[in-house]
CSV table of C-alpha atoms in Angstrom, one decimal:
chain,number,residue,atom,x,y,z
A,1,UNK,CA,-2.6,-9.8,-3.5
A,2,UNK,CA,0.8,-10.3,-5.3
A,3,UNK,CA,3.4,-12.6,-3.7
A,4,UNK,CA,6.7,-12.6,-2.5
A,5,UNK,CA,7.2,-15.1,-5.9
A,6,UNK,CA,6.9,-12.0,-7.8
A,7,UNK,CA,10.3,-11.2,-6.7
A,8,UNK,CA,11.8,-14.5,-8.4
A,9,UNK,CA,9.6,-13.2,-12.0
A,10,UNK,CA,10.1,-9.1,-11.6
A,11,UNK,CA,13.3,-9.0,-9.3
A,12,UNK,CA,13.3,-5.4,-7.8
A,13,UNK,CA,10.5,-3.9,-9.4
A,14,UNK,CA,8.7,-5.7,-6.6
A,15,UNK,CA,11.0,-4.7,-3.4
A,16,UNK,CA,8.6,-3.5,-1.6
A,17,UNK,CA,8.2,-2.2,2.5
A,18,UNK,CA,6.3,-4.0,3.9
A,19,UNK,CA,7.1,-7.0,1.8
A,20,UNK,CA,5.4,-9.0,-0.5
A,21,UNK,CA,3.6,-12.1,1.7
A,22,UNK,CA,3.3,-15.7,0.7
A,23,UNK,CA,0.6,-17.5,-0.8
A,24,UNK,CA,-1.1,-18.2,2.7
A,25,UNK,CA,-1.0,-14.9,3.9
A,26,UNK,CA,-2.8,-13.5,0.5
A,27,UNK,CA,-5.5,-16.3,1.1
A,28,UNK,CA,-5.8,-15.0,4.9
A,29,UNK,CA,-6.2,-11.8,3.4
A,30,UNK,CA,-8.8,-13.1,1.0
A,31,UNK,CA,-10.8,-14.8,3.5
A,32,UNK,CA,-10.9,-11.3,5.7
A,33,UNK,CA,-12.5,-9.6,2.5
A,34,UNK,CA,-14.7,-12.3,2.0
A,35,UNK,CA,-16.4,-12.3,5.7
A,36,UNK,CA,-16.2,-8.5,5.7
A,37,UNK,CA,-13.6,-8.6,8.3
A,38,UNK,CA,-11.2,-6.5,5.6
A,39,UNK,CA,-13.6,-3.5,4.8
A,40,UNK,CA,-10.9,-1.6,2.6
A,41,UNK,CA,-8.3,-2.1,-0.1
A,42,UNK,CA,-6.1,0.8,-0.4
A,43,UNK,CA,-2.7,1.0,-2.6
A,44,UNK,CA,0.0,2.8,-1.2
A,45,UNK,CA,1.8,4.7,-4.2
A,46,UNK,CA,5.6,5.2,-4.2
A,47,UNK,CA,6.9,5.3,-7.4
A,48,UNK,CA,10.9,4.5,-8.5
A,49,UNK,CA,12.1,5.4,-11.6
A,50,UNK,CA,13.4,2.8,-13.6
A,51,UNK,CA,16.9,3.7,-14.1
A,52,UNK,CA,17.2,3.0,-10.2
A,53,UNK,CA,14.9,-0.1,-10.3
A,54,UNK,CA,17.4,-1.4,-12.6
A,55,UNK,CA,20.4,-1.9,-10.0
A,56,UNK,CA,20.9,-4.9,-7.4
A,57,UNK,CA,18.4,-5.8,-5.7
A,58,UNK,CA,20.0,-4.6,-2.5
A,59,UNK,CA,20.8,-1.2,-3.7
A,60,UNK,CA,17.4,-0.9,-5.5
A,61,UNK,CA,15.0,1.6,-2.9
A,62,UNK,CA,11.5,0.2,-1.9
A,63,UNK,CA,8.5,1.2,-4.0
A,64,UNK,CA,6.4,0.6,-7.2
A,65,UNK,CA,3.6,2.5,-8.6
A,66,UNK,CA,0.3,1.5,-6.8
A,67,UNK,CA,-2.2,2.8,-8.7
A,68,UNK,CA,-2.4,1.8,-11.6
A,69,UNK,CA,-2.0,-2.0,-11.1
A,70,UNK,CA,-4.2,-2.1,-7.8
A,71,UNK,CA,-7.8,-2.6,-9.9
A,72,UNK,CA,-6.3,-5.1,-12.1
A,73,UNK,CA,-4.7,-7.0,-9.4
A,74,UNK,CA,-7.7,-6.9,-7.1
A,75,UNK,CA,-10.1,-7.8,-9.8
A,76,UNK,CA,-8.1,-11.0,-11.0
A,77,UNK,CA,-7.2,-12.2,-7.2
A,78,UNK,CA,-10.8,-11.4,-5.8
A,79,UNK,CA,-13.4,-11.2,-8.8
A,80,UNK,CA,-12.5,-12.9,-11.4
A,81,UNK,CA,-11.8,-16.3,-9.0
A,82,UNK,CA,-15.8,-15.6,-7.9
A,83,UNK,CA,-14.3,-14.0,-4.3
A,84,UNK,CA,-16.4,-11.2,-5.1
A,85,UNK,CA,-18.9,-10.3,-7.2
């Protein structure tokens, strides 16, 4: 539900695999949740720590903690629009 601008705003923190989508892939995905064609939101949870997020971008290794932003993220992309209820 993030997308691939967050790159621009959080640089490496967000250098993810797969990679963070544009804006009209996330409304796809939105659309798929909304007609029940997406039946599951999962997070996947890689952790880096920050002393190795902190080194170009290239050299950074993919990851980010998934847990604890997913419910925040999904409520402000999917509820707090009206998406969901």
């Amino acid at each position: 539900l993030l997308t691939d601008e967050a790159l621009t705003s959080y640089g490496a923190n967000f250098k993810l695999d797969p990679p963070l989508r544009t804006k009209p892939h996330i409304e796809a995905l939105i659309a798929g949740v909304k007609d029940g064609t997406i039946e599951i939101i999962s997070a996947d949870h890689t952790p880096v720590a920050p002393e190795k997020k902190a080194r170009e971008r290239d050299a950074v290794p993919f990851g980010v903690a998934g847990l604890e932003p997913a419910l925040p993220v999904c409520r402000a992309a999917l509820i707090e629009p009206g998406h969901l209820p």
